[in-house]
Amino acid sequence: MRMPLWSWLLPIVAVALLVTGLIVPVGTVLAAVCAAALIGAVIAAVHHAEVVAHRLGEPFGTLVLTASITIIEVALIVTLMLGGGAQKAALPRDTIFSAIMITCNAVVGLCLLLGGLRHHEQSFHIMGANTALATLIALSTLTLVFPAFTTSSAGLTYSNPQLVFAALASLALWGAFVFIQTVRHRDYFLPVENTADEDSHAPPPSQQLAWASFGLLFVTLVAVVGLSKVISHNIEDALAAAGAPDTVLGIVVAMLVLLPETWAAARAAHANRLQSSLNLALGSALSSIGLTIPAVALTAMVAGLPLVLGLEPKELVLLVLTFLVTSITLVSGRTHVMLGAVHIVIFAAFLFLAFFP
């Protein structure tokens, strides 16, 4: 098994354009080229993630991708916070909430649609999916819901002691979930056996190739997030010209960062590996909260920056609706195309209400 030429050429091009974008002003033409390179880097990242996943086996492979992307996402959010000051106080909340809406509705819905159209019905392990969902509901409530109801600080914020508790609770729940996923109950997260899937039965790549893909995966993810940052000003200008609310920036950031996981999850569902798709989708949302909240909490307290975490009533209703429908989706261990359509419509409502609140 050899590494395809495009799989290492695309990351090199993306890194070269990232360096160019950091040195020279980014106009419309360069922004368009960077956007094209970003898409190419996403495709390369998914390829290398699949090589690593095949070598390590599930669920370690999906964990590598979700954790890598989330760590880089955290760095991007912290950088924007430090650069924007009080104006970016709600960016972590908007990005985390958007990540939940994207993963639980757009990614899950897309995977159920693709899998349902090709395979009619698909199976997954109920215990693994429900474990992830229960952890996600708890994390979301502690970090995004409670700040809207506490009274120790004004507005949709936590006091410093409450913020410390939320950060520690997020780390504890995320760490416990990773332990359950990879050690204690790893079998809950293994793909349902699919004899028709040739990729799962192919011989694993060599250790040398897996390490090379791991290194290129990290480089490619840095390029993805870096290019997102390079064209962010062009995106902000376009959003301002369109009259979009400030919260839309968080949606765009989350979409760009989650592109590799979305592509990988869709490919897995198309190959009838829905369990891997759910591992990616729900694992991404868990990592987004479990790692982002401690980082932004520490940044806010050390730098003396305001941090708005509580959701507005409209977002609270969308969050409750998403978790209610996702609970119904995951109750039987089998899915079909109608469930995917429901999730896609909820995501469409999320996007529509973001532009027309």
Short mmCIF file of C-alpha atoms in Angstrom, two decimals, residues 22-354:
data_model
loop_
_atom_site.label_atom_id
_atom_site.label_comp_id
_atom_site.label_asym_id
_atom_site.label_seq_id
_atom_site.Cartn_x
_atom_site.Cartn_y
_atom_site.Cartn_z
CA LEU A 22 -0.03 35.42 6.31
CA ILE A 23 2.56 37.51 4.43
CA VAL A 24 0.56 39.41 1.80
CA PRO A 25 -2.89 41.06 1.95
CA VAL A 26 -5.69 38.65 1.13
CA GLY A 27 -7.84 40.01 -1.68
CA THR A 28 -10.80 38.41 -3.39
CA VAL A 29 -8.74 36.30 -5.80
CA LEU A 30 -6.34 34.97 -3.14
CA ALA A 31 -9.27 34.30 -0.79
CA ALA A 32 -10.97 32.22 -3.51
CA VAL A 33 -7.75 30.25 -4.14
CA CYS A 34 -7.32 29.71 -0.38
CA ALA A 35 -10.91 28.48 -0.15
CA ALA A 36 -10.25 25.96 -2.94
CA ALA A 37 -7.05 24.85 -1.20
CA LEU A 38 -8.99 24.49 2.04
CA ILE A 39 -11.42 22.07 0.38
CA GLY A 40 -8.51 20.09 -1.06
CA ALA A 41 -6.88 19.97 2.37
CA VAL A 42 -10.12 18.64 3.86
CA ILE A 43 -10.15 15.77 1.36
CA ALA A 44 -6.50 14.99 2.14
CA ALA A 45 -7.15 15.15 5.90
CA VAL A 46 -9.97 12.64 5.63
CA HIS A 47 -7.76 10.28 3.60
CA HIS A 48 -4.97 10.38 6.19
CA ALA A 49 -7.46 10.03 9.05
CA GLU A 50 -8.86 6.90 7.41
CA VAL A 51 -5.35 5.45 7.04
CA VAL A 52 -4.65 6.06 10.74
CA ALA A 53 -8.08 4.71 11.69
CA HIS A 54 -7.49 1.53 9.68
CA ARG A 55 -4.15 0.99 11.42
CA LEU A 56 -5.43 1.71 14.94
CA GLY A 57 -8.93 0.30 14.56
CA GLU A 58 -12.11 1.82 15.88
CA PRO A 59 -12.84 3.87 17.89
CA PHE A 60 -9.23 5.10 18.16
CA GLY A 61 -9.18 6.27 14.55
CA THR A 62 -12.18 8.55 14.89
CA LEU A 63 -10.86 9.80 18.23
CA VAL A 64 -7.60 10.87 16.58
CA LEU A 65 -9.49 12.94 14.01
CA THR A 66 -11.96 14.53 16.45
CA ALA A 67 -9.33 15.35 19.08
CA SER A 68 -6.88 16.76 16.53
CA ILE A 69 -9.45 19.04 14.95
CA THR A 70 -10.82 20.19 18.31
CA ILE A 71 -7.38 21.10 19.67
CA ILE A 72 -6.71 23.24 16.62
CA GLU A 73 -10.24 24.69 16.83
CA VAL A 74 -9.56 25.71 20.44
CA ALA A 75 -6.37 27.47 19.35
CA LEU A 76 -8.32 29.36 16.67
CA ILE A 77 -11.06 30.45 19.10
CA VAL A 78 -8.56 31.57 21.74
CA THR A 79 -6.64 33.55 19.11
CA LEU A 80 -9.81 35.30 17.95
CA MET A 81 -10.79 35.99 21.58
CA LEU A 82 -7.45 37.61 22.38
CA GLY A 83 -7.50 39.61 19.16
CA GLY A 84 -11.13 40.75 19.40
CA GLY A 85 -11.41 41.43 23.13
CA ALA A 86 -14.91 42.18 24.45
CA GLN A 87 -16.36 42.10 20.93
CA LYS A 88 -15.66 38.35 20.77
CA ALA A 89 -17.12 37.56 24.21
CA ALA A 90 -19.86 35.39 22.70
CA LEU A 91 -17.76 33.74 19.96
CA PRO A 92 -16.93 30.58 21.98
CA ARG A 93 -20.62 30.11 22.83
CA ASP A 94 -21.72 30.68 19.23
CA THR A 95 -19.07 28.31 17.89
CA ILE A 96 -19.84 25.55 20.41
CA PHE A 97 -23.60 25.84 19.89
CA SER A 98 -23.09 25.84 16.13
CA ALA A 99 -20.88 22.74 16.43
CA ILE A 100 -23.69 20.94 18.29
CA MET A 101 -26.27 21.95 15.68
CA ILE A 102 -23.96 20.96 12.83
CA THR A 103 -22.89 17.60 14.24
CA CYS A 104 -26.25 16.49 15.67
CA ASN A 105 -28.39 17.74 12.78
CA ALA A 106 -26.37 18.44 9.62
CA VAL A 107 -23.81 15.62 9.95
CA VAL A 108 -26.16 13.04 11.46
CA GLY A 109 -28.93 14.01 9.05
CA LEU A 110 -26.63 13.84 6.02
CA CYS A 111 -25.29 10.44 7.09
CA LEU A 112 -28.78 9.03 7.66
CA LEU A 113 -29.93 10.36 4.29
CA LEU A 114 -26.94 8.95 2.39
CA GLY A 115 -27.05 5.64 4.23
CA GLY A 116 -30.82 5.36 4.00
CA LEU A 117 -30.94 6.09 0.28
CA ARG A 118 -28.26 3.48 -0.48
CA HIS A 119 -28.88 0.80 2.18
CA HIS A 120 -32.53 1.48 3.21
CA GLU A 121 -31.80 0.75 6.88
CA GLN A 122 -28.58 0.93 8.90
CA SER A 123 -27.60 -0.41 12.31
CA PHE A 124 -25.50 0.89 15.18
CA HIS A 125 -24.82 0.02 18.81
CA ILE A 126 -27.45 1.65 21.02
CA MET A 127 -25.27 1.70 24.15
CA GLY A 128 -22.42 3.57 22.47
CA ALA A 129 -24.62 6.19 20.82
CA ASN A 130 -26.74 6.76 23.93
CA THR A 131 -23.66 7.02 26.14
CA ALA A 132 -22.30 9.76 23.90
CA LEU A 133 -25.66 11.54 23.73
CA ALA A 134 -26.19 11.46 27.51
CA THR A 135 -22.73 12.95 28.04
CA LEU A 136 -23.38 15.61 25.40
CA ILE A 137 -26.70 16.62 26.99
CA ALA A 138 -25.06 16.97 30.40
CA LEU A 139 -22.13 18.99 29.02
CA SER A 140 -24.40 21.28 27.01
CA THR A 141 -26.64 21.96 29.98
CA LEU A 142 -23.77 22.72 32.35
CA THR A 143 -22.02 25.06 29.93
CA LEU A 144 -24.67 26.64 27.69
CA VAL A 145 -27.99 26.44 29.57
CA PHE A 146 -27.26 27.15 33.25
CA PRO A 147 -25.58 30.56 32.60
CA ALA A 148 -28.97 31.83 31.41
CA PHE A 149 -30.54 31.02 34.79
CA THR A 150 -27.84 31.61 37.43
CA THR A 151 -27.93 34.82 39.47
CA SER A 152 -24.34 35.25 40.70
CA SER A 153 -23.38 37.33 37.66
CA ALA A 154 -25.31 39.59 35.31
CA GLY A 155 -26.59 38.52 31.94
CA LEU A 156 -25.76 35.21 30.27
CA THR A 157 -22.47 34.76 32.13
CA TYR A 158 -20.92 32.66 34.87
CA SER A 159 -19.10 34.02 37.89
CA ASN A 160 -15.46 32.94 38.18
CA PRO A 161 -16.19 30.09 40.66
CA GLN A 162 -19.02 28.86 38.44
CA LEU A 163 -16.76 29.11 35.38
CA VAL A 164 -14.06 27.05 37.12
CA PHE A 165 -16.64 24.39 38.05
CA ALA A 166 -17.99 24.26 34.49
CA ALA A 167 -14.45 23.90 33.10
CA LEU A 168 -13.53 21.10 35.50
CA ALA A 169 -16.85 19.32 34.95
CA SER A 170 -16.35 19.52 31.17
CA LEU A 171 -12.87 18.02 31.40
CA ALA A 172 -14.04 15.30 33.79
CA LEU A 173 -16.98 14.23 31.63
CA TRP A 174 -14.97 14.31 28.42
CA GLY A 175 -12.12 12.33 30.01
CA ALA A 176 -14.55 9.76 31.43
CA PHE A 177 -16.20 9.35 28.03
CA VAL A 178 -12.86 8.81 26.28
CA PHE A 179 -11.99 6.15 28.89
CA ILE A 180 -15.31 4.39 28.33
CA GLN A 181 -14.95 4.68 24.55
CA THR A 182 -11.41 3.37 24.29
CA VAL A 183 -10.92 1.09 27.31
CA ARG A 184 -13.80 -0.01 29.51
CA HIS A 185 -16.57 -0.44 26.92
CA ARG A 186 -14.79 -0.13 23.60
CA ASP A 187 -17.12 -2.70 22.06
CA TYR A 188 -20.02 -0.23 22.33
CA PHE A 189 -18.32 1.95 19.71
CA LEU A 190 -17.11 -0.67 17.24
CA PRO A 191 -18.80 -0.67 13.81
CA VAL A 192 -21.54 -3.21 13.26
CA GLU A 193 -20.10 -6.03 11.18
CA ASN A 194 -20.60 -5.38 7.48
CA THR A 195 -19.30 -8.13 5.21
CA ALA A 196 -20.00 -6.04 2.09
CA ASP A 197 -17.56 -3.31 3.11
CA GLU A 198 -14.28 -4.14 1.38
CA ASP A 199 -12.33 -1.38 3.14
CA SER A 200 -12.90 -2.81 6.59
CA HIS A 201 -11.49 -6.19 5.50
CA ALA A 202 -8.51 -4.82 3.61
CA PRO A 203 -5.07 -5.42 5.18
CA PRO A 204 -4.05 -2.56 7.49
CA PRO A 205 -1.37 -0.12 6.30
CA SER A 206 2.20 -0.51 7.50
CA GLN A 207 3.37 1.25 10.64
CA GLN A 208 5.60 3.54 8.58
CA LEU A 209 2.71 4.59 6.34
CA ALA A 210 0.42 5.12 9.33
CA TRP A 211 2.97 7.41 11.04
CA ALA A 212 3.45 9.34 7.79
CA SER A 213 -0.32 9.79 7.48
CA PHE A 214 -0.54 10.86 11.12
CA GLY A 215 2.04 13.56 10.56
CA LEU A 216 0.40 14.73 7.35
CA LEU A 217 -2.99 14.67 9.10
CA PHE A 218 -1.78 17.13 11.71
CA VAL A 219 -0.11 19.36 9.10
CA THR A 220 -3.25 19.30 6.96
CA LEU A 221 -5.54 20.17 9.88
CA VAL A 222 -3.28 23.10 10.77
CA ALA A 223 -3.60 24.23 7.16
CA VAL A 224 -7.40 23.86 7.26
CA VAL A 225 -7.79 25.98 10.37
CA GLY A 226 -5.05 28.40 9.30
CA LEU A 227 -6.69 28.99 5.93
CA SER A 228 -10.02 29.46 7.71
CA LYS A 229 -8.36 32.19 9.79
CA VAL A 230 -6.73 33.75 6.69
CA ILE A 231 -10.04 34.14 4.87
CA SER A 232 -12.02 34.98 8.04
CA HIS A 233 -11.78 38.73 7.40
CA ASN A 234 -13.15 38.23 3.88
CA ILE A 235 -15.96 36.15 5.38
CA GLU A 236 -16.68 38.82 8.01
CA ASP A 237 -16.80 41.50 5.31
CA ALA A 238 -19.16 39.37 3.23
CA LEU A 239 -21.40 38.72 6.25
CA ALA A 240 -21.42 42.43 7.11
CA ALA A 241 -22.30 43.31 3.52
CA ALA A 242 -25.16 40.81 3.65
CA GLY A 243 -26.38 42.28 6.95
CA ALA A 244 -25.96 38.97 8.79
CA PRO A 245 -26.02 39.01 12.64
CA ASP A 246 -22.75 38.66 14.57
CA THR A 247 -23.66 35.11 15.66
CA VAL A 248 -23.31 33.90 12.06
CA LEU A 249 -19.52 34.18 12.35
CA GLY A 250 -19.56 31.39 14.94
CA ILE A 251 -21.54 29.22 12.52
CA VAL A 252 -19.03 29.83 9.72
CA VAL A 253 -16.06 29.05 12.00
CA ALA A 254 -17.69 25.80 13.15
CA MET A 255 -18.56 24.78 9.59
CA LEU A 256 -15.04 25.34 8.31
CA VAL A 257 -13.43 23.49 11.20
CA LEU A 258 -15.86 20.56 11.01
CA LEU A 259 -15.49 20.02 7.27
CA PRO A 260 -13.02 17.10 7.58
CA GLU A 261 -15.20 15.25 10.09
CA THR A 262 -18.34 15.85 8.03
CA TRP A 263 -16.70 14.44 4.90
CA ALA A 264 -15.32 11.44 6.80
CA ALA A 265 -18.68 10.73 8.47
CA ALA A 266 -20.54 10.93 5.15
CA ARG A 267 -18.09 8.50 3.52
CA ALA A 268 -18.50 6.07 6.41
CA ALA A 269 -22.30 6.19 6.19
CA HIS A 270 -22.17 5.64 2.43
CA ALA A 271 -20.03 2.54 3.09
CA ASN A 272 -22.62 1.31 5.62
CA ARG A 273 -20.46 2.10 8.66
CA LEU A 274 -23.01 4.24 10.49
CA GLN A 275 -21.40 3.55 13.87
CA SER A 276 -18.24 5.29 12.70
CA SER A 277 -20.34 8.22 11.48
CA LEU A 278 -22.02 8.55 14.86
CA ASN A 279 -18.67 8.25 16.63
CA LEU A 280 -17.39 11.16 14.55
CA ALA A 281 -20.49 13.33 14.87
CA LEU A 282 -21.18 12.92 18.59
CA GLY A 283 -17.47 12.71 19.44
CA SER A 284 -16.87 16.01 17.67
CA ALA A 285 -19.59 17.73 19.68
CA LEU A 286 -18.24 16.28 22.94
CA SER A 287 -14.69 17.33 22.18
CA SER A 288 -15.87 20.78 21.13
CA ILE A 289 -17.33 21.37 24.60
CA GLY A 290 -15.02 19.25 26.75
CA LEU A 291 -11.83 20.86 25.48
CA THR A 292 -13.03 24.32 24.43
CA ILE A 293 -14.74 25.38 27.66
CA PRO A 294 -11.66 24.83 29.90
CA ALA A 295 -9.42 26.65 27.40
CA VAL A 296 -11.67 29.69 26.94
CA ALA A 297 -12.46 29.82 30.66
CA LEU A 298 -8.74 29.95 31.50
CA THR A 299 -8.14 32.54 28.78
CA ALA A 300 -11.00 34.73 29.97
CA MET A 301 -9.91 34.67 33.62
CA VAL A 302 -6.18 35.20 32.95
CA ALA A 303 -6.69 37.94 30.33
CA GLY A 304 -9.62 39.54 32.14
CA LEU A 305 -11.91 39.12 29.12
CA PRO A 306 -15.71 38.86 29.32
CA LEU A 307 -17.15 35.48 28.39
CA VAL A 308 -20.80 35.01 27.45
CA LEU A 309 -21.86 31.34 27.52
CA GLY A 310 -25.62 31.33 28.11
CA LEU A 311 -27.95 30.77 25.16
CA GLU A 312 -30.81 33.03 24.18
CA PRO A 313 -34.39 31.60 24.37
CA LYS A 314 -34.51 30.80 20.62
CA GLU A 315 -31.26 28.83 20.81
CA LEU A 316 -32.45 27.05 23.96
CA VAL A 317 -35.55 25.81 22.11
CA LEU A 318 -33.41 24.61 19.19
CA LEU A 319 -31.07 22.80 21.59
CA VAL A 320 -33.97 21.04 23.35
CA LEU A 321 -35.56 20.11 20.01
CA THR A 322 -32.25 18.73 18.72
CA PHE A 323 -31.66 16.55 21.77
CA LEU A 324 -35.27 15.34 21.81
CA VAL A 325 -35.19 14.29 18.15
CA THR A 326 -31.70 12.79 18.46
CA SER A 327 -32.89 10.71 21.43
CA ILE A 328 -35.74 9.35 19.31
CA THR A 329 -33.36 8.71 16.41
CA LEU A 330 -31.01 6.65 18.58
CA VAL A 331 -33.63 4.71 20.55
CA SER A 332 -33.91 1.60 18.35
CA GLY A 333 -30.41 0.99 16.98
CA ARG A 334 -31.70 1.24 13.40
CA THR A 335 -32.21 4.26 11.16
CA HIS A 336 -33.82 5.12 7.84
CA VAL A 337 -34.04 8.06 5.46
CA MET A 338 -37.00 9.83 7.16
CA LEU A 339 -35.01 10.36 10.35
CA GLY A 340 -32.27 11.98 8.30
CA ALA A 341 -34.78 14.32 6.68
CA VAL A 342 -36.01 15.47 10.09
CA HIS A 343 -32.50 16.34 11.25
CA ILE A 344 -31.74 18.20 8.00
CA VAL A 345 -34.91 20.30 8.37
CA ILE A 346 -33.96 21.20 11.96
CA PHE A 347 -30.54 22.30 10.74
CA ALA A 348 -32.18 24.36 7.98
CA ALA A 349 -34.34 26.04 10.65
CA PHE A 350 -31.19 26.76 12.67
CA LEU A 351 -29.55 28.45 9.69
CA PHE A 352 -32.68 30.36 8.71
CA LEU A 353 -33.26 31.70 12.25
CA ALA A 354 -29.59 32.68 12.50
#
